[in-house]
Short mmCIF file of C-alpha atoms and ligand atoms in Angstrom, two decimals:
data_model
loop_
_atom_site.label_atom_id
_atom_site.label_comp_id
_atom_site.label_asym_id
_atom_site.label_seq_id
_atom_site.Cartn_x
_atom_site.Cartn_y
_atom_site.Cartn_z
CA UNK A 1 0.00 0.00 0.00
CA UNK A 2 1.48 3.28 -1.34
CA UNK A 3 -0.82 5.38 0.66
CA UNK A 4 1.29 5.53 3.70
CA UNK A 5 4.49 6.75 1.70
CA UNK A 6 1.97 9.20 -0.10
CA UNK A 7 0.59 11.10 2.65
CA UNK A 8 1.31 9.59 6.50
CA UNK A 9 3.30 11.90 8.12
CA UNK A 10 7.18 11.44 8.68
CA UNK A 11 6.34 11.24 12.15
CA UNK A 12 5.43 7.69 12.48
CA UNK A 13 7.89 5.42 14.15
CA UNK A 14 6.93 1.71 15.26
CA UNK A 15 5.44 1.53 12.02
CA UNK A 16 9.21 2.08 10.72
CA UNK A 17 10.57 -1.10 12.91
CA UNK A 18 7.77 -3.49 11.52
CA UNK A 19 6.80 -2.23 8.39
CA UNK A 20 4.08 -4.45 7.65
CA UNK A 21 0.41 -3.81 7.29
CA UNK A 22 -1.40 -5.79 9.75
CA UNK A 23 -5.35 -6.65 9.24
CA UNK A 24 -6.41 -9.26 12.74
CA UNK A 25 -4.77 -9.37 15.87
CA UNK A 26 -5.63 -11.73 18.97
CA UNK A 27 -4.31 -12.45 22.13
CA UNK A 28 -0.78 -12.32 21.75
CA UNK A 29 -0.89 -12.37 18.21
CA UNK A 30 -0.90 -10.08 15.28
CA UNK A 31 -0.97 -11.47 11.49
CA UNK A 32 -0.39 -9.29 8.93
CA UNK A 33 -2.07 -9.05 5.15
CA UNK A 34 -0.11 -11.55 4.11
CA UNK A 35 -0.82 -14.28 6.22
CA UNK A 36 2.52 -13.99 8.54
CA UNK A 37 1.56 -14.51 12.28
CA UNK A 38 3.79 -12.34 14.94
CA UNK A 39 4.07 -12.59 18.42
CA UNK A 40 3.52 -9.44 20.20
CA UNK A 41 5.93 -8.55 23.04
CA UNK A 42 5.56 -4.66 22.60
CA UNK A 43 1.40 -5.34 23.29
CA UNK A 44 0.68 -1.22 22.50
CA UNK A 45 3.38 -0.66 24.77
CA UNK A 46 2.07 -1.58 27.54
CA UNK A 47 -1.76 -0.90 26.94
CA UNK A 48 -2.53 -4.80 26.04
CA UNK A 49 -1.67 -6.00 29.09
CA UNK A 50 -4.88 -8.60 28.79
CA UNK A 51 -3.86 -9.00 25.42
CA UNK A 52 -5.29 -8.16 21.68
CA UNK A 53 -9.27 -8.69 21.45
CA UNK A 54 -9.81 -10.58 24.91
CA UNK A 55 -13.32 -12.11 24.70
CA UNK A 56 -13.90 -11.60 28.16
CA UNK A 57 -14.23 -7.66 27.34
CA UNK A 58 -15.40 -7.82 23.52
CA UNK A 59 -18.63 -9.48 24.51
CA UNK A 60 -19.90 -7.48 26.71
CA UNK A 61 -18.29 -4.39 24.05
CA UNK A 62 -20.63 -6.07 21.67
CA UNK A 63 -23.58 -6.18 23.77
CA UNK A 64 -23.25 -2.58 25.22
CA UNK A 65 -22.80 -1.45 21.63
CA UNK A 66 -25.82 -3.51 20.10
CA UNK A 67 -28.32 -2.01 22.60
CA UNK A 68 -27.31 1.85 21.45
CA UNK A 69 -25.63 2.31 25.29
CA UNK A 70 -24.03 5.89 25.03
CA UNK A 71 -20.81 5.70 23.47
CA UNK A 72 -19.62 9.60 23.99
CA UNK A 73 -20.88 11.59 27.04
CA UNK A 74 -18.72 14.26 27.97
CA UNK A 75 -18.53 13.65 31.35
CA UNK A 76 -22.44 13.05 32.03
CA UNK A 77 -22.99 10.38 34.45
CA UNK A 78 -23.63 7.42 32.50
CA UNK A 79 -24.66 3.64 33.88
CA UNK A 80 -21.81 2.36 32.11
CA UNK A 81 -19.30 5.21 33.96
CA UNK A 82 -20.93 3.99 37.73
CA UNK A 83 -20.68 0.73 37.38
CA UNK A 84 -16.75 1.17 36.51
CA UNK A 85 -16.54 3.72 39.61
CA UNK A 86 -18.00 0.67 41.29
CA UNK A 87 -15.52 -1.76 40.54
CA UNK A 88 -12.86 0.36 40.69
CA UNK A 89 -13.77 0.99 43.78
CA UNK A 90 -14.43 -2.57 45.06
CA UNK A 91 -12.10 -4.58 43.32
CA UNK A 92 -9.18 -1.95 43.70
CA UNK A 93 -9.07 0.47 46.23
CA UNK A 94 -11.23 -0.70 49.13
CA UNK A 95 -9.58 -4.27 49.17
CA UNK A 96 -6.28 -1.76 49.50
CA UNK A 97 -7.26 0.75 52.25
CA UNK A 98 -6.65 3.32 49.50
CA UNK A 99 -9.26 6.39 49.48
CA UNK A 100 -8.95 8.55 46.35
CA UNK A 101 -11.11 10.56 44.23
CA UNK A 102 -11.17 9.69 40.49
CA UNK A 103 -10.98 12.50 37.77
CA UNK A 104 -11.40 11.79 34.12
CA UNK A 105 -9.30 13.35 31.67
CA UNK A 106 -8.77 13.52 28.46
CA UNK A 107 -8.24 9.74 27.31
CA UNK A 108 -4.33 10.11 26.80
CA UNK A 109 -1.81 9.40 29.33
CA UNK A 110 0.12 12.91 29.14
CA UNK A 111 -3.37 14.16 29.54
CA UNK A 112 -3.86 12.94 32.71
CA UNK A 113 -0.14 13.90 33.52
CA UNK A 114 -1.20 17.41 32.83
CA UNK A 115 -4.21 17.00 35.38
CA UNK A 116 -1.88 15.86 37.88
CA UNK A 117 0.99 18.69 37.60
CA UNK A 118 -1.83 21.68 37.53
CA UNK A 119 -3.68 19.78 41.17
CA UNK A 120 -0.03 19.86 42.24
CA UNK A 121 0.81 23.17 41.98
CA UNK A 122 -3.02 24.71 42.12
CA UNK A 123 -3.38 23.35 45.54
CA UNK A 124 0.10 23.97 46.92
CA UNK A 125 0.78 27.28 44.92
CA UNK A 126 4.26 26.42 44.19
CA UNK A 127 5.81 26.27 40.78
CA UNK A 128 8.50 23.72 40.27
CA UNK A 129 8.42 19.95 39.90
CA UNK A 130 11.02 17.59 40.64
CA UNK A 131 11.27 15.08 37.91
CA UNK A 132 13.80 12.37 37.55
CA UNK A 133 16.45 11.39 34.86
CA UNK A 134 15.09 9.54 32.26
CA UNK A 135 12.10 9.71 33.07
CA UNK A 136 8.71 9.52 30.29
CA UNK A 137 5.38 11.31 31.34
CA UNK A 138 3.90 12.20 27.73
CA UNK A 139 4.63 14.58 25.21
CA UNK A 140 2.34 17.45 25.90
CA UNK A 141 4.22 20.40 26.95
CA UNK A 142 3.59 20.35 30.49
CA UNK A 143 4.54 16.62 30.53
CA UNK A 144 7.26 16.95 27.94
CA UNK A 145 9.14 19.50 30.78
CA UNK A 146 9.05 16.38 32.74
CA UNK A 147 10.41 14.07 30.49
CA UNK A 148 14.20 13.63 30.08
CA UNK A 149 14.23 12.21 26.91
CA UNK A 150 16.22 14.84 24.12
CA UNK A 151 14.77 13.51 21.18
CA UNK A 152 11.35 14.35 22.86
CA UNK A 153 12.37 17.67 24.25
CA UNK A 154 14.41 18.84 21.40
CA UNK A 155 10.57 18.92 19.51
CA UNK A 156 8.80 20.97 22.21
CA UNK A 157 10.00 24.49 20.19
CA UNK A 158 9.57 26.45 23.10
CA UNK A 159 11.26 26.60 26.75
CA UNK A 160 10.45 23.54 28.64
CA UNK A 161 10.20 24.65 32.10
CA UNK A 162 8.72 24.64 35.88
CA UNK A 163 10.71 21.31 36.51
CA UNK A 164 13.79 20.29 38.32
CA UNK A 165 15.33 17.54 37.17
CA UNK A 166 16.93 15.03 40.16
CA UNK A 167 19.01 11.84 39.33
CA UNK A 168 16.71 8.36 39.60
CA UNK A 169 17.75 5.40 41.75
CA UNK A 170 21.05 3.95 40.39
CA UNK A 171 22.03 6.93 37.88
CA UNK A 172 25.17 7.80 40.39
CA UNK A 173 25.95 4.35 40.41
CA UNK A 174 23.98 1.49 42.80
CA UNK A 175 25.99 2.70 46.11
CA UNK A 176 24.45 5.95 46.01
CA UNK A 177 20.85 6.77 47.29
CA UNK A 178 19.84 9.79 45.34
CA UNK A 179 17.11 11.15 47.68
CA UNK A 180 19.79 11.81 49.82
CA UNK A 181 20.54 14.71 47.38
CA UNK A 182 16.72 15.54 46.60
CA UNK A 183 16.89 15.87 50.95
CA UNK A 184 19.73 18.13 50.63
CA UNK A 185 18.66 20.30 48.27
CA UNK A 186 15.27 20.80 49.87
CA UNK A 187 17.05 21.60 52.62
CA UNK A 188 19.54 24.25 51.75
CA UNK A 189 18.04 27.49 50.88
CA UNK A 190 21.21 28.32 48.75
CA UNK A 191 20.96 25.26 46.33
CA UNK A 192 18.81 27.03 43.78
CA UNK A 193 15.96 24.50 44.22
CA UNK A 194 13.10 26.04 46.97
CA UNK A 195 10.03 24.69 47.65
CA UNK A 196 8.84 22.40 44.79
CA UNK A 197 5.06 21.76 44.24
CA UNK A 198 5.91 17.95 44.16
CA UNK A 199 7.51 14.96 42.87
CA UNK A 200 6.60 12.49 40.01
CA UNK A 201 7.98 9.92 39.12
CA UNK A 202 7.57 6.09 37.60
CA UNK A 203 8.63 3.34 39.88
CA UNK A 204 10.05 1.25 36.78
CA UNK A 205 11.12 4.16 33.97
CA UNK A 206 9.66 2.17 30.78
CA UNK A 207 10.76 4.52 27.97
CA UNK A 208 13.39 5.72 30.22
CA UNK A 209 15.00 2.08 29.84
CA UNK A 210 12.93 -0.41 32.31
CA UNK A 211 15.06 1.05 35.35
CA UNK A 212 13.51 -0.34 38.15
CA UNK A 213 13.79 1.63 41.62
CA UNK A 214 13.92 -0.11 44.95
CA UNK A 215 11.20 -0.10 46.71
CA UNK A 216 13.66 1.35 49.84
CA UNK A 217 14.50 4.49 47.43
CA UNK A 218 10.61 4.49 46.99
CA UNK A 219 10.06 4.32 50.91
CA UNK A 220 13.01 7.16 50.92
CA UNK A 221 12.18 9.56 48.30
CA UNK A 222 8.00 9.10 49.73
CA UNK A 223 9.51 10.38 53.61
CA UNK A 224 11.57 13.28 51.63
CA UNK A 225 8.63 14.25 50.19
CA UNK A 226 6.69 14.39 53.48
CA UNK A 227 9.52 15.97 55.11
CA UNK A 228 9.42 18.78 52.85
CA UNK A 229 5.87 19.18 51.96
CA UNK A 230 6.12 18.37 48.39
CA UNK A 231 3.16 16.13 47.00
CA UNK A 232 4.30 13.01 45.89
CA UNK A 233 2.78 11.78 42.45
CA UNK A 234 3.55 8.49 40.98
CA UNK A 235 2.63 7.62 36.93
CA UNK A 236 1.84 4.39 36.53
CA UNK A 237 0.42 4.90 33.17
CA UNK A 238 3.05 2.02 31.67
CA UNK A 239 3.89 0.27 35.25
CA UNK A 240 0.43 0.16 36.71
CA UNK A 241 -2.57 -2.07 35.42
CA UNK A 242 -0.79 -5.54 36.49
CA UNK A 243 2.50 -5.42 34.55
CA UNK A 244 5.20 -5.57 37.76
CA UNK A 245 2.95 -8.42 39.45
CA UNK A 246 0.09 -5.88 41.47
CA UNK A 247 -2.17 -3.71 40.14
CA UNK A 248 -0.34 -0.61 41.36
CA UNK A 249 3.14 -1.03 40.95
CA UNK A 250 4.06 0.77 44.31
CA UNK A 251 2.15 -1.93 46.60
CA UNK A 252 5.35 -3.36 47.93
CA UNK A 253 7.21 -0.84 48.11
CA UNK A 254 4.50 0.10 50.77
CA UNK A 255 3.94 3.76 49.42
CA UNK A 256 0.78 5.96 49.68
CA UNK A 257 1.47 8.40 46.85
CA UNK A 258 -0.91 11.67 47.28
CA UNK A 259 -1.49 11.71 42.91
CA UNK A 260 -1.57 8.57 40.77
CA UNK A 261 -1.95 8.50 37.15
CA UNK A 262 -3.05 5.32 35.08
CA UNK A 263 -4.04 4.91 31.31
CA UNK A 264 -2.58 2.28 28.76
CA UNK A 265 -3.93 -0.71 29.98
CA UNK A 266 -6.78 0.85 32.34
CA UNK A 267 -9.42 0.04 29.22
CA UNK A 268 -8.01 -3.49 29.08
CA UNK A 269 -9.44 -3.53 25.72
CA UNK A 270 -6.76 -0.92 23.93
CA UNK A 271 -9.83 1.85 24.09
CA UNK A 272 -7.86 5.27 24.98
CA UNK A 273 -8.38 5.87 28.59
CA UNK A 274 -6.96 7.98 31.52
CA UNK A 275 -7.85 8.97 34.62
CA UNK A 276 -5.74 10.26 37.83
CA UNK A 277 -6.36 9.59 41.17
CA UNK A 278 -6.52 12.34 43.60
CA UNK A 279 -6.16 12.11 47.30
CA UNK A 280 -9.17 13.69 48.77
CA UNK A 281 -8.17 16.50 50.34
CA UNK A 282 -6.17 17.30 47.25
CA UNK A 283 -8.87 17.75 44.79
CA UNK A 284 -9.66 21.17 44.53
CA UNK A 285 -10.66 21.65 41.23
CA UNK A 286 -12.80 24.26 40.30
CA UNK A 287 -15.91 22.64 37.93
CA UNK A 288 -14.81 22.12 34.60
CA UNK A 289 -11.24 23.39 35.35
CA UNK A 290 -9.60 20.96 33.56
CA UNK A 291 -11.57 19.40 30.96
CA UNK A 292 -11.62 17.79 27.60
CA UNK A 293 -14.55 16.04 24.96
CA UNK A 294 -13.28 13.13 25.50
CA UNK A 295 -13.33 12.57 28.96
CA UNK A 296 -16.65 10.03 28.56
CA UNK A 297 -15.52 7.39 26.53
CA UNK A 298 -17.97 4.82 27.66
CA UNK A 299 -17.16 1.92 25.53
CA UNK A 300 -13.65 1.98 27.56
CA UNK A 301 -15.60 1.93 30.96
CA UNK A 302 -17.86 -1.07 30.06
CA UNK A 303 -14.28 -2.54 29.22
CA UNK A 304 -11.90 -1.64 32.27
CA UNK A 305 -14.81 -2.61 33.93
CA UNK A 306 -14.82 -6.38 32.39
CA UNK A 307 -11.14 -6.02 33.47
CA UNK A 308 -11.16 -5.17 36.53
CA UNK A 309 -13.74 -7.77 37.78
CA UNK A 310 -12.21 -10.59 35.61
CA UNK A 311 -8.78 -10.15 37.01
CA UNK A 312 -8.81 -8.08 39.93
CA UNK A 313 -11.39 -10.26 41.98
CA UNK A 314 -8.74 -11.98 43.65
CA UNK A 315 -4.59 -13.00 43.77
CA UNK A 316 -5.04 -15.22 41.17
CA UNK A 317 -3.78 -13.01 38.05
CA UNK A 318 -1.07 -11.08 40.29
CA UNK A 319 0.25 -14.33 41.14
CA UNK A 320 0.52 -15.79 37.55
CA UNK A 321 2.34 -12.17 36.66
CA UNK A 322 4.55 -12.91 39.22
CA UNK A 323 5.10 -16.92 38.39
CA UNK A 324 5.92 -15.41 34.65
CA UNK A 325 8.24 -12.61 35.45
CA UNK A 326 10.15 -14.78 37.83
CA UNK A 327 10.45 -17.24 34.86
CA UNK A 328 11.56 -13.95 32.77
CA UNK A 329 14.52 -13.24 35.47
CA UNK A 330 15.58 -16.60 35.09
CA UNK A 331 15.72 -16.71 31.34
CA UNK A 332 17.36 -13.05 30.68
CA UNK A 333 19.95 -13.46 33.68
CA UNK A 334 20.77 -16.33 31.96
CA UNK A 335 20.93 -14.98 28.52
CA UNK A 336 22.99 -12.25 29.43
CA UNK A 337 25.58 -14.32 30.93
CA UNK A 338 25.43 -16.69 27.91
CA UNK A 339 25.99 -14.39 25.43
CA UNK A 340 26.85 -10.88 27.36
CA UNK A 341 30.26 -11.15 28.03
CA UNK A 342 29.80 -8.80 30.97
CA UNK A 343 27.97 -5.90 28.90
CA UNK A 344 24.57 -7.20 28.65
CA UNK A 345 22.82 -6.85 31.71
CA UNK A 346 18.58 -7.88 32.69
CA UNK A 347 16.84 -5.22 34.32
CA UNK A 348 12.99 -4.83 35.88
CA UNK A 349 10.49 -6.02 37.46
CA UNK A 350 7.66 -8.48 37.01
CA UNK A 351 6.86 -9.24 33.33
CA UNK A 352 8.68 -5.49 32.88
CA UNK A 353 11.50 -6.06 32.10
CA UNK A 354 14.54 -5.86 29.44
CA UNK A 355 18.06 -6.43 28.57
CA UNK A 356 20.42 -3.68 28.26
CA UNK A 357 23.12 -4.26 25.50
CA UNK A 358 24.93 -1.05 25.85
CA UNK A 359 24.56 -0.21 22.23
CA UNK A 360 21.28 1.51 20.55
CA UNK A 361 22.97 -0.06 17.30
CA UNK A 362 23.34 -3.56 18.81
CA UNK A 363 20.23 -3.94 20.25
CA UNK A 364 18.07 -2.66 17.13
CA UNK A 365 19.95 -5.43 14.99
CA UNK A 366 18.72 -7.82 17.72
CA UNK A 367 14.98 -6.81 17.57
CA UNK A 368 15.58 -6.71 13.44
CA UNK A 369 16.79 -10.20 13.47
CA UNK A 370 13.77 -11.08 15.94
CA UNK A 371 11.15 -9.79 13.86
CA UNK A 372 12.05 -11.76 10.84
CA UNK A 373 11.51 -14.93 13.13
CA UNK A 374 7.80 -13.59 13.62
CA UNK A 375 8.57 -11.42 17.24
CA UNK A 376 7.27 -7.66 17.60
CA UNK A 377 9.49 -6.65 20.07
CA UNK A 378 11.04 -2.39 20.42
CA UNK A 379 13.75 -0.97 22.45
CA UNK A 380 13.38 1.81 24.62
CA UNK A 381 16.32 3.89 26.79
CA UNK A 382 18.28 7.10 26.37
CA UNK A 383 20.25 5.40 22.98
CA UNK A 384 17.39 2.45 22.26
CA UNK A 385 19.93 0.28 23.80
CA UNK A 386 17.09 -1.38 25.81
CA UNK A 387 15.34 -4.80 24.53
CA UNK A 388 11.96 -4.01 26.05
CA UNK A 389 9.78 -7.26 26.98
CA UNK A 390 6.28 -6.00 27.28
CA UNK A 391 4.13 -8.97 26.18
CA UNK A 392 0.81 -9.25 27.22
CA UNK A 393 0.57 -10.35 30.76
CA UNK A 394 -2.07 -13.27 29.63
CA UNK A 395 0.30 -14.98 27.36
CA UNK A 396 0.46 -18.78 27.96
CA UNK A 397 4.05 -20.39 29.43
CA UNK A 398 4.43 -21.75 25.82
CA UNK A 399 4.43 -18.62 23.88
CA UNK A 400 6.25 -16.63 26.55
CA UNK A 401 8.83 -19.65 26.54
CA UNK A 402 8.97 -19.22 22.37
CA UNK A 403 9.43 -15.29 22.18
CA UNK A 404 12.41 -15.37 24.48
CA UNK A 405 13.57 -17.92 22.69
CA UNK A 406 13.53 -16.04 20.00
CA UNK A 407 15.47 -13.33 21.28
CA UNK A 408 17.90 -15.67 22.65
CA UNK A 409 18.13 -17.23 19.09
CA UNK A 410 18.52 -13.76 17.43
CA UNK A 411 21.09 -12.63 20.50
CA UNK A 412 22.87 -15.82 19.14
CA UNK A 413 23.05 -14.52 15.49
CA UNK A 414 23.53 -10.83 16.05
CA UNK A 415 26.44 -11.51 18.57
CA UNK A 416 28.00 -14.52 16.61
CA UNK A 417 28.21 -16.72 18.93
CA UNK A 418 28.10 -20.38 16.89
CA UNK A 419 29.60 -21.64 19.56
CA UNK A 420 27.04 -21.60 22.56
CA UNK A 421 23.91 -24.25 21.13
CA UNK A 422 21.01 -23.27 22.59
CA UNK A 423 18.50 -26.10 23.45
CA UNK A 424 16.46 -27.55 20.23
CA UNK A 425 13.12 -25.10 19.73
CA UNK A 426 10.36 -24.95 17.42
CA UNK A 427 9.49 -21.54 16.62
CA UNK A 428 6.04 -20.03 14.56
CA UNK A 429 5.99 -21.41 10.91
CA UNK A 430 7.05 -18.13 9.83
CA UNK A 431 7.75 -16.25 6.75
CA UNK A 432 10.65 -13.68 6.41
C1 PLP B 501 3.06 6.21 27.70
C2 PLP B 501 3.32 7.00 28.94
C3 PLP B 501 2.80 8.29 29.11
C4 PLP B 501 2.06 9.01 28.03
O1 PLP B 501 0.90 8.39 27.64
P1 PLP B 501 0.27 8.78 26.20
O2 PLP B 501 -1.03 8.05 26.17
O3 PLP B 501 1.24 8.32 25.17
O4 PLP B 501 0.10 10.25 26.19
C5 PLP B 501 3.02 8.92 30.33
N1 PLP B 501 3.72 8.33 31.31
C6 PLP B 501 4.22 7.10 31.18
C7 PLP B 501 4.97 6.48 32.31
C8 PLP B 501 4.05 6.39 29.97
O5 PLP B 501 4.60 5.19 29.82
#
């Protein structure tokens, strides 16, 4: 199809790694017009954590569309919008001890970003927010000035600004506990940096690289924010919804942040979706301060909804994230000493989680060579040096077992290395 070349804007990118044109997608499948079947470890990046076209959520889709329930309603209150609040509620935050209020924004995740930078500084009247190194929180301009990226950034074509940046957990090296800085700072009226609205931040950085902070620099950086006053906002647009093993991604770590944003996977269905939660004292929005058409996408709450009660009714799915990621550790730790020679190294949490190979160049030949044996699979990180692992959290053992073999076997090729024989496989019947 010329069309793309003929008018599609330059600006497209994953459709530049897998330049095929892809008509049916299920599961953790995509096929393409041709008949080729992939397996999908990028899964929307995050927002197909319950996979592509999950029956549990297209059926009742179907049926909320076949009897004419309201598909756009601003923010009316709509049966289909309660009954989410509802589960949301019961399946999420009650079984938690978590009390929050829920705004809808727009249905993007730097959308609700936005939201939860203006509460910030509305309600405390300060400026500044401290953002961290590498960190991704949308490309809006109020998000972009919290995002490190420079590719990002370097498109904004105006001054990026009302954030401090502070180094992440690990950046000085792993000895080093950065908040011990952010405390310092905060303390010393002479460093510059006085009085910050808040902090946000992602408890694993997925564009950023899948840097994972420990949950002590999370318990740390949470009591330097109380000390100070600052709010403390965590986006788990990309780590929430499941992917690290719980549906927030902070539950270990034993944090109660005062902000939370979620979208990608919140629809479960792919259906755009955002929303923030607010800590009730915090939410101090004037009617209609912050609003947006589509803030009432309905067909998303009948299917976050279907999500949330299908996997959130009990341990059962957080434990089966957590049996598969642990199976993940195994596999890339044992990858990257296989074929690493001590500059690979596995890095995340949960099923998020990657392998750094240093080089941008290096690991893009990798994901190449992996997507001509059938895998969708990106990079992410400051250079792309990141292999990012994002399939959907649903996959069966077999097909997780086959797309890491996959990498392995492309690792293999890239890296010429002949002369470690991995185990016999059987990968998808495949064409090239
Ligand atoms: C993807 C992402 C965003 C931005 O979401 P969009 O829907 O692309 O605007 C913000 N924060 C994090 C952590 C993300 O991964």
């Amino acid at each position: 199809m010329k069309i793309f070349e003929e008018i599609e804007s330059e600006v497209m990118s994953y459709a530049r790694s897998f330049p095929r044109i892809f008509t049916r997608s299920k599961g953790e499948f995509m096929w393409d017009e041709d008949g080729n079947k992939y397996l999908d470890f990028l899964a929307g990046a995050g927002t197909l954590n319950y996979g592509h076209n999950n029956d549990l959520f297209k059926l009742p889709l179907l049926d909320y569309i076949a009897s004419d329930g309201v598909t756009h309603g601003l923010d009316l209150h709509t049966k289909a919008k309660g009954e989410f609040l509802e589960s949301l509620n019961e399946k999420i935050l009650k079984p938690r001890g978590m009390e929050y209020m829920v705004q809808f924004t727009g249905p993007t995740g730097t959308n609700a970003v936005e939201a939860a930078m203006k509460i910030a500084r509305n309600v405390t009247g300060q400026r500044n927010i401290v953002t961290f190194t590498n960190g991704f929180h949308g490309v809006s301009l109020g998000a972009l000035s919290a995002t490190g990226n420079s590719h990002h950034r370097n498109a904004a074509g105006v001054t990026l600004s009302g954030t401090h940046r502070m180094p992440y957990d690990g950046y000085l090296g792993e000895d080093i506990d950065t908040t011990v800085y952010l405390d310092k700072v905060l303390s010393d009226s002479s460093s510059g940096i006085n009085s910050p609205a808040a902090v946000i931040v992602e408890t694993v950085q997925g564009e950023g690289g899948i840097n994972a902070a420990s949950f002590e620099w999370l318990r740390n950086l949470q009591a330097v924010c109380r000390k100070h006053g600052l709010l403390f906002i965590v986006d788990d647009i990309q780590a929430g919804c499941g992917r690290t093993g719980s549906f927030f991604s902070f539950e270990e770590a034993g944090i109660q942040p005062d902000i939370i944003t979620l979208s990608k996977s919140l629809s479960g269905y792919g259906l755009p979706f955002a929303v923030v939660l607010i800590r009730p004292d915090l939410d101090q929005w004037k009617p209609g301060e912050h609003n947006g058409t589509f803030r009432g996408n309905n067909l998303a709450f009948v299917t976050a909804k279907a999500a949330l009660d299908q996997f959130w009714s009990d341990d059962k799915f957080a434990n089966d994230v957590k049996r598969k990621g642990e199976y993940m550790t195994g596999r890339l730790n044992d990858i990257v000493s296989k074929y690493g020679e001590g500059n690979f190294t596995a890095r995340g949490r949960g099923m998020f989680q990657g392998i750094n190979c240093v080089s941008g160049e290096l690991a893009d030949k990798i994901t190449s060579a992996a997507f001509k044996k059938g895998l969708i699979i990106e990079t992410s990180g400051a250079d792309d040096q990141v292999v990012k692992f994002l399939c959907p959290l649903t996959i069966s053992d077999d097909n997780l077992k086959a797309g890491i073999d996959i990498v392995e076997e492309s690792i293999r090729e890239v890296c010429a290395r002949a002369d470690v024989i991995p185990e016999e496989k059987e990968y998808f019947p495949q064409a090239g």
